[in-house]
Amino acid sequence: MGRFGSGVCTRKPENRPVPNIAQEEVRVNITRREFLLAASAAGIAIPSLAAIEGIQIGVCAPTRELDEAAQYGFDYLEPAAASVAEMSDADFQEFKQKELASPIRCECFNSFIRRKDLRVVGDDVNWNALNNYIDHTLARCRQLGGSIVVWGSAGSRNVPPGYSRDKAWSQIKDFLGRAGEIAKKHDIIVAIEPLRHQESNIINTGAEALRLVREVNHPNIKMIIDYYHLRVEKENPEIIWTARKEIVHFHFANPNGRLWPKSPAEDPLYGEFFKLVKKINFHGGISIEGRGSLAQDGAASLAFFRREITSA
């Protein structure tokens, strides 16, 4: 399984001196991005500038931004699984070769199910179509080095008006049991994402996701916490400690506008969040998911994570 499968970092440091990249950037008076681009062009292996105390920092972005994410020093890219599933065979192979030439991988995926005809809840659930889609999608994600696929996908799970919530919950458990078995075959984790009530009318909190994980009780079904959704739902960050054995991944954004984070002044609970992440000895990935861009916000966000994690 990949680095994030168990929430533990398995990447071993190389036995060679690591250059002081920050000093080199200052000495030659070039930007961090220019330094990385120049080093990449020269074939110089650059150690991750984002990994902090065993925690990897990634970005939720389209596959076309793989090279840019690497150039800015992110540890991995988190694209949409649905987009990868929709690629033609030729396009998938082309991207796979591009990724093999990159210093980073698509180690996590979001947007598991985006097709409107693939429902998990309701009277029009097509289990055969779902099973085929899950198998196809997880197989591709695994080929790209993925170890976690995040299932938020509100459109697939929202409960129709007047529909029994108990039946919806049972259908979700059935779906996750099936997904878990297929995920096991591909050595990958499907992680439930709680979503704010404005986006989904079921599984809105970490506590609900935790209940679901425990009821499904499958080794390949886990959960994530998205800081933005947690804050919108006003959930106590202590859920991170409560669900510590089931959390395999995090999403993060400044809750004031769902922006890329840059300053501890943006939200009073940043400090508590990072303290809890370190308290549970988390060695997986935190992905930025919000409004912003690598060019405009990448360097500042990486600096933010470095400060917050090291000072927590």
mmCIF file of C-alpha atoms in Angstrom, residues 49-309:
data_model
loop_
_atom_site.group_PDB
_atom_site.id
_atom_site.type_symbol
_atom_site.label_atom_id
_atom_site.label_comp_id
_atom_site.label_asym_id
_atom_site.label_seq_id
_atom_site.Cartn_x
_atom_site.Cartn_y
_atom_site.Cartn_z
ATOM 1 C CA LEU A 49 10.325 20.977 0.842
ATOM 2 C CA ALA A 50 6.825 20.424 2.155
ATOM 3 C CA ALA A 51 7.053 17.278 4.309
ATOM 4 C CA ILE A 52 7.104 18.446 7.897
ATOM 5 C CA GLU A 53 7.701 16.094 10.817
ATOM 6 C CA GLY A 54 6.361 13.148 8.829
ATOM 7 C CA ILE A 55 3.306 15.035 7.578
ATOM 8 C CA GLN A 56 3.024 15.456 3.811
ATOM 9 C CA ILE A 57 1.388 18.489 2.230
ATOM 10 C CA GLY A 58 -0.520 18.072 -1.013
ATOM 11 C CA VAL A 59 -2.923 20.037 -3.139
ATOM 12 C CA CYS A 60 -6.315 19.172 -4.615
ATOM 13 C CA ALA A 61 -5.919 20.125 -8.260
ATOM 14 C CA PRO A 62 -6.467 18.759 -11.782
ATOM 15 C CA THR A 63 -3.980 16.291 -13.266
ATOM 16 C CA ARG A 64 -2.699 19.004 -15.616
ATOM 17 C CA GLU A 65 -1.162 20.757 -12.585
ATOM 18 C CA LEU A 66 1.070 17.827 -11.591
ATOM 19 C CA ASP A 67 4.305 19.439 -12.767
ATOM 20 C CA GLU A 68 3.473 22.771 -11.180
ATOM 21 C CA ALA A 69 2.676 21.133 -7.838
ATOM 22 C CA ALA A 70 6.059 19.413 -7.926
ATOM 23 C CA GLN A 71 7.828 22.632 -8.864
ATOM 24 C CA TYR A 72 6.370 24.395 -5.843
ATOM 25 C CA GLY A 73 7.568 21.625 -3.526
ATOM 26 C CA PHE A 74 4.310 19.850 -2.707
ATOM 27 C CA ASP A 75 4.575 16.189 -1.743
ATOM 28 C CA TYR A 76 1.730 14.913 -3.884
ATOM 29 C CA LEU A 77 -1.208 15.892 -6.079
ATOM 30 C CA GLU A 78 -4.803 15.003 -5.194
ATOM 31 C CA PRO A 79 -6.895 15.055 -8.381
ATOM 32 C CA ALA A 80 -10.480 13.911 -8.915
ATOM 33 C CA ALA A 81 -10.882 10.147 -9.181
ATOM 34 C CA ALA A 82 -13.907 10.761 -11.394
ATOM 35 C CA SER A 83 -11.747 12.660 -13.898
ATOM 36 C CA VAL A 84 -9.230 9.823 -14.010
ATOM 37 C CA ALA A 85 -12.060 7.338 -14.514
ATOM 38 C CA GLU A 86 -13.388 9.357 -17.456
ATOM 39 C CA MET A 87 -10.062 9.462 -19.323
ATOM 40 C CA SER A 88 -9.785 7.509 -22.541
ATOM 41 C CA ASP A 89 -7.304 4.630 -22.411
ATOM 42 C CA ALA A 90 -4.862 6.668 -24.503
ATOM 43 C CA ASP A 91 -5.151 9.748 -22.284
ATOM 44 C CA PHE A 92 -4.755 7.644 -19.145
ATOM 45 C CA GLN A 93 -1.590 5.992 -20.432
ATOM 46 C CA GLU A 94 -0.209 9.371 -21.483
ATOM 47 C CA PHE A 95 -0.793 10.823 -18.019
ATOM 48 C CA LYS A 96 0.598 7.702 -16.373
ATOM 49 C CA GLN A 97 3.860 8.151 -18.287
ATOM 50 C CA LYS A 98 3.940 11.838 -17.378
ATOM 51 C CA GLU A 99 3.497 10.965 -13.714
ATOM 52 C CA LEU A 100 6.289 8.388 -13.838
ATOM 53 C CA ALA A 101 8.623 11.165 -14.981
ATOM 54 C CA SER A 102 7.534 13.419 -12.114
ATOM 55 C CA PRO A 103 9.118 13.521 -8.634
ATOM 56 C CA ILE A 104 5.636 13.336 -7.051
ATOM 57 C CA ARG A 105 2.627 11.068 -7.415
ATOM 58 C CA CYS A 106 -1.145 11.241 -7.203
ATOM 59 C CA GLU A 107 -1.165 9.515 -3.842
ATOM 60 C CA CYS A 108 -4.728 10.550 -2.957
ATOM 61 C CA PHE A 109 -7.860 11.202 -4.984
ATOM 62 C CA ASN A 110 -11.100 13.053 -4.253
ATOM 63 C CA SER A 111 -14.480 13.256 -6.052
ATOM 64 C CA PHE A 112 -14.884 9.490 -6.157
ATOM 65 C CA ILE A 113 -18.293 9.510 -7.863
ATOM 66 C CA ARG A 114 -19.446 12.364 -10.067
ATOM 67 C CA ARG A 115 -21.682 10.672 -12.629
ATOM 68 C CA LYS A 116 -25.343 11.554 -12.109
ATOM 69 C CA ASP A 117 -26.460 8.034 -13.038
ATOM 70 C CA LEU A 118 -24.451 6.477 -10.200
ATOM 71 C CA ARG A 119 -26.527 6.825 -7.062
ATOM 72 C CA VAL A 120 -25.783 5.210 -3.715
ATOM 73 C CA VAL A 121 -29.070 6.250 -2.087
ATOM 74 C CA GLY A 122 -32.614 6.079 -3.430
ATOM 75 C CA ASP A 123 -34.833 3.844 -5.535
ATOM 76 C CA ASP A 124 -32.662 4.010 -8.659
ATOM 77 C CA VAL A 125 -29.433 2.469 -7.321
ATOM 78 C CA ASN A 126 -27.753 0.300 -9.973
ATOM 79 C CA TRP A 127 -25.402 -1.969 -8.068
ATOM 80 C CA ASN A 128 -23.922 -3.602 -11.169
ATOM 81 C CA ALA A 129 -23.022 -0.229 -12.651
ATOM 82 C CA LEU A 130 -21.622 0.936 -9.302
ATOM 83 C CA ASN A 131 -19.502 -2.189 -8.868
ATOM 84 C CA ASN A 132 -18.060 -1.838 -12.374
ATOM 85 C CA TYR A 133 -17.338 1.855 -11.857
ATOM 86 C CA ILE A 134 -15.674 1.307 -8.470
ATOM 87 C CA ASP A 135 -13.465 -1.455 -9.863
ATOM 88 C CA HIS A 136 -12.449 0.564 -12.923
ATOM 89 C CA THR A 137 -11.787 3.743 -10.949
ATOM 90 C CA LEU A 138 -9.834 2.190 -8.083
ATOM 91 C CA ALA A 139 -7.733 0.152 -10.505
ATOM 92 C CA ARG A 140 -6.684 3.333 -12.300
ATOM 93 C CA CYS A 141 -6.040 5.239 -9.073
ATOM 94 C CA ARG A 142 -3.826 2.420 -7.837
ATOM 95 C CA GLN A 143 -1.858 2.376 -11.093
ATOM 96 C CA LEU A 144 -1.071 6.043 -10.493
ATOM 97 C CA GLY A 145 0.281 5.302 -7.020
ATOM 98 C CA GLY A 146 -2.879 6.140 -5.109
ATOM 99 C CA SER A 147 -3.465 4.715 -1.658
ATOM 100 C CA ILE A 148 -6.562 6.728 -0.659
ATOM 101 C CA VAL A 149 -9.718 7.667 -2.557
ATOM 102 C CA VAL A 150 -11.957 10.153 -0.756
ATOM 103 C CA TRP A 151 -15.710 9.661 -0.977
ATOM 104 C CA GLY A 152 -17.515 12.931 -0.417
ATOM 105 C CA SER A 153 -19.552 12.926 -3.622
ATOM 106 C CA ALA A 154 -22.682 14.572 -2.223
ATOM 107 C CA GLY A 155 -24.654 13.962 -5.396
ATOM 108 C CA SER A 156 -24.286 10.216 -5.023
ATOM 109 C CA ARG A 157 -25.392 10.043 -1.399
ATOM 110 C CA ASN A 158 -27.915 12.836 -0.799
ATOM 111 C CA VAL A 159 -31.214 11.510 0.522
ATOM 112 C CA PRO A 160 -34.168 12.232 -1.805
ATOM 113 C CA PRO A 161 -37.102 14.210 -0.327
ATOM 114 C CA GLY A 162 -39.395 11.959 1.668
ATOM 115 C CA TYR A 163 -37.014 9.008 1.482
ATOM 116 C CA SER A 164 -36.355 6.978 4.626
ATOM 117 C CA ARG A 165 -33.121 8.087 6.268
ATOM 118 C CA ASP A 166 -32.761 4.682 7.902
ATOM 119 C CA LYS A 167 -32.955 3.046 4.488
ATOM 120 C CA ALA A 168 -30.486 5.602 3.098
ATOM 121 C CA TRP A 169 -28.050 4.811 5.909
ATOM 122 C CA SER A 170 -28.414 1.099 5.195
ATOM 123 C CA GLN A 171 -27.772 1.679 1.480
ATOM 124 C CA ILE A 172 -24.659 3.705 2.266
ATOM 125 C CA LYS A 173 -23.377 0.874 4.452
ATOM 126 C CA ASP A 174 -24.081 -1.590 1.652
ATOM 127 C CA PHE A 175 -22.195 0.606 -0.810
ATOM 128 C CA LEU A 176 -19.213 0.954 1.515
ATOM 129 C CA GLY A 177 -19.103 -2.778 2.156
ATOM 130 C CA ARG A 178 -18.963 -3.416 -1.588
ATOM 131 C CA ALA A 179 -16.438 -0.614 -2.112
ATOM 132 C CA GLY A 180 -14.306 -1.978 0.715
ATOM 133 C CA GLU A 181 -14.056 -5.403 -0.888
ATOM 134 C CA ILE A 182 -13.089 -3.938 -4.256
ATOM 135 C CA ALA A 183 -10.653 -1.545 -2.557
ATOM 136 C CA LYS A 184 -9.057 -4.481 -0.752
ATOM 137 C CA LYS A 185 -8.429 -6.151 -4.107
ATOM 138 C CA HIS A 186 -6.631 -3.024 -5.310
ATOM 139 C CA ASP A 187 -4.794 -2.376 -2.014
ATOM 140 C CA ILE A 188 -6.390 1.020 -1.544
ATOM 141 C CA ILE A 189 -8.458 2.813 1.121
ATOM 142 C CA VAL A 190 -11.844 4.438 0.514
ATOM 143 C CA ALA A 191 -12.185 7.311 2.996
ATOM 144 C CA ILE A 192 -15.541 8.835 3.948
ATOM 145 C CA GLU A 193 -15.609 12.634 3.925
ATOM 146 C CA PRO A 194 -18.134 14.487 6.113
ATOM 147 C CA LEU A 195 -19.582 17.434 4.175
ATOM 148 C CA ARG A 196 -21.278 20.608 5.421
ATOM 149 C CA HIS A 197 -25.062 20.560 5.405
ATOM 150 C CA GLN A 198 -25.162 23.090 2.546
ATOM 151 C CA GLU A 199 -23.685 20.400 0.280
ATOM 152 C CA SER A 200 -25.042 17.154 1.664
ATOM 153 C CA ASN A 201 -28.014 16.152 3.792
ATOM 154 C CA ILE A 202 -26.302 13.117 5.328
ATOM 155 C CA ILE A 203 -22.896 12.476 6.956
ATOM 156 C CA ASN A 204 -22.196 16.102 7.870
ATOM 157 C CA THR A 205 -19.863 15.601 10.821
ATOM 158 C CA GLY A 206 -16.829 13.618 11.778
ATOM 159 C CA ALA A 207 -18.913 11.905 14.455
ATOM 160 C CA GLU A 208 -21.332 10.608 11.802
ATOM 161 C CA ALA A 209 -18.478 9.426 9.593
ATOM 162 C CA LEU A 210 -16.901 7.681 12.568
ATOM 163 C CA ARG A 211 -20.154 5.894 13.363
ATOM 164 C CA LEU A 212 -20.377 4.770 9.751
ATOM 165 C CA VAL A 213 -16.798 3.492 9.638
ATOM 166 C CA ARG A 214 -17.341 1.487 12.808
ATOM 167 C CA GLU A 215 -20.653 0.038 11.641
ATOM 168 C CA VAL A 216 -19.239 -0.994 8.259
ATOM 169 C CA ASN A 217 -16.186 -2.402 10.042
ATOM 170 C CA HIS A 218 -14.072 -3.015 6.949
ATOM 171 C CA PRO A 219 -10.277 -2.553 6.986
ATOM 172 C CA ASN A 220 -10.375 -0.661 3.685
ATOM 173 C CA ILE A 221 -13.042 1.825 4.765
ATOM 174 C CA LYS A 222 -11.748 4.761 6.811
ATOM 175 C CA MET A 223 -12.465 8.502 7.059
ATOM 176 C CA ILE A 224 -11.021 11.958 6.646
ATOM 177 C CA ILE A 225 -11.587 15.262 8.374
ATOM 178 C CA ASP A 226 -11.921 18.380 6.237
ATOM 179 C CA TYR A 227 -11.127 21.412 8.384
ATOM 180 C CA TYR A 228 -13.414 23.668 6.347
ATOM 181 C CA HIS A 229 -16.454 21.421 6.781
ATOM 182 C CA LEU A 230 -15.631 20.857 10.449
ATOM 183 C CA ARG A 231 -15.661 24.603 11.105
ATOM 184 C CA VAL A 232 -18.822 25.283 9.099
ATOM 185 C CA GLU A 233 -20.616 22.553 11.066
ATOM 186 C CA LYS A 234 -19.150 23.938 14.310
ATOM 187 C CA GLU A 235 -17.890 20.495 15.271
ATOM 188 C CA ASN A 236 -15.458 20.198 18.169
ATOM 189 C CA PRO A 237 -11.947 19.511 16.804
ATOM 190 C CA GLU A 238 -11.597 16.868 19.537
ATOM 191 C CA ILE A 239 -13.273 14.516 17.054
ATOM 192 C CA ILE A 240 -9.753 14.158 15.638
ATOM 193 C CA TRP A 241 -8.664 12.491 18.872
ATOM 194 C CA THR A 242 -11.839 10.409 19.145
ATOM 195 C CA ALA A 243 -11.502 9.133 15.570
ATOM 196 C CA ARG A 244 -7.718 8.879 15.616
ATOM 197 C CA LYS A 245 -7.675 5.182 14.666
ATOM 198 C CA GLU A 246 -9.956 5.719 11.682
ATOM 199 C CA ILE A 247 -8.609 8.994 10.227
ATOM 200 C CA VAL A 248 -6.249 8.464 7.296
ATOM 201 C CA HIS A 249 -6.225 11.886 5.654
ATOM 202 C CA PHE A 250 -7.109 15.573 6.029
ATOM 203 C CA HIS A 251 -8.365 18.364 3.787
ATOM 204 C CA PHE A 252 -7.717 21.953 4.771
ATOM 205 C CA ALA A 253 -8.856 25.452 3.833
ATOM 206 C CA ASN A 254 -9.263 28.810 5.512
ATOM 207 C CA PRO A 255 -12.921 28.595 6.629
ATOM 208 C CA ASN A 256 -13.414 32.298 5.946
ATOM 209 C CA GLY A 257 -14.064 32.039 2.229
ATOM 210 C CA ARG A 258 -12.712 28.522 1.696
ATOM 211 C CA LEU A 259 -9.344 29.920 0.658
ATOM 212 C CA TRP A 260 -5.804 28.584 0.710
ATOM 213 C CA PRO A 261 -4.523 29.176 4.269
ATOM 214 C CA LYS A 262 -1.714 31.658 4.849
ATOM 215 C CA SER A 263 -1.865 33.098 8.361
ATOM 216 C CA PRO A 264 -2.736 31.863 11.879
ATOM 217 C CA ALA A 265 -4.817 35.030 12.269
ATOM 218 C CA GLU A 266 -7.390 33.658 9.814
ATOM 219 C CA ASP A 267 -9.053 31.327 12.318
ATOM 220 C CA PRO A 268 -8.741 30.919 16.102
ATOM 221 C CA LEU A 269 -8.823 27.108 15.999
ATOM 222 C CA TYR A 270 -5.891 26.556 13.645
ATOM 223 C CA GLY A 271 -3.552 25.987 16.582
ATOM 224 C CA GLU A 272 -5.825 23.440 18.248
ATOM 225 C CA PHE A 273 -6.228 21.552 14.969
ATOM 226 C CA PHE A 274 -2.499 21.161 14.403
ATOM 227 C CA LYS A 275 -1.878 20.218 18.034
ATOM 228 C CA LEU A 276 -4.406 17.410 17.671
ATOM 229 C CA VAL A 277 -2.900 16.258 14.382
ATOM 230 C CA LYS A 278 0.457 15.918 16.114
ATOM 231 C CA LYS A 279 -1.085 14.434 19.274
ATOM 232 C CA ILE A 280 -2.470 11.489 17.297
ATOM 233 C CA ASN A 281 0.979 11.000 15.732
ATOM 234 C CA PHE A 282 -0.459 11.467 12.252
ATOM 235 C CA HIS A 283 2.020 10.660 9.485
ATOM 236 C CA GLY A 284 -0.155 10.999 6.416
ATOM 237 C CA GLY A 285 -1.236 13.790 4.108
ATOM 238 C CA ILE A 286 -2.982 17.121 4.491
ATOM 239 C CA SER A 287 -4.354 18.425 1.192
ATOM 240 C CA ILE A 288 -5.220 22.037 0.509
ATOM 241 C CA GLU A 289 -8.717 22.168 -0.967
ATOM 242 C CA GLY A 290 -10.055 25.631 -1.571
ATOM 243 C CA ARG A 291 -10.116 28.697 -3.771
ATOM 244 C CA GLY A 292 -6.641 29.732 -4.819
ATOM 245 C CA SER A 293 -3.822 28.691 -7.110
ATOM 246 C CA LEU A 294 -0.292 27.369 -6.988
ATOM 247 C CA ALA A 295 1.094 30.476 -8.660
ATOM 248 C CA GLN A 296 -0.681 32.927 -6.358
ATOM 249 C CA ASP A 297 -0.800 31.023 -3.085
ATOM 250 C CA GLY A 298 1.453 27.957 -3.182
ATOM 251 C CA ALA A 299 4.561 29.338 -1.494
ATOM 252 C CA ALA A 300 2.638 31.206 1.205
ATOM 253 C CA SER A 301 0.496 28.170 2.041
ATOM 254 C CA LEU A 302 3.501 25.878 2.340
ATOM 255 C CA ALA A 303 5.136 28.390 4.672
ATOM 256 C CA PHE A 304 1.920 28.454 6.713
ATOM 257 C CA PHE A 305 1.884 24.679 7.170
ATOM 258 C CA ARG A 306 5.554 24.612 8.105
ATOM 259 C CA ARG A 307 5.023 27.260 10.800
ATOM 260 C CA GLU A 308 1.837 25.748 12.194
ATOM 261 C CA ILE A 309 3.072 22.159 12.334
#
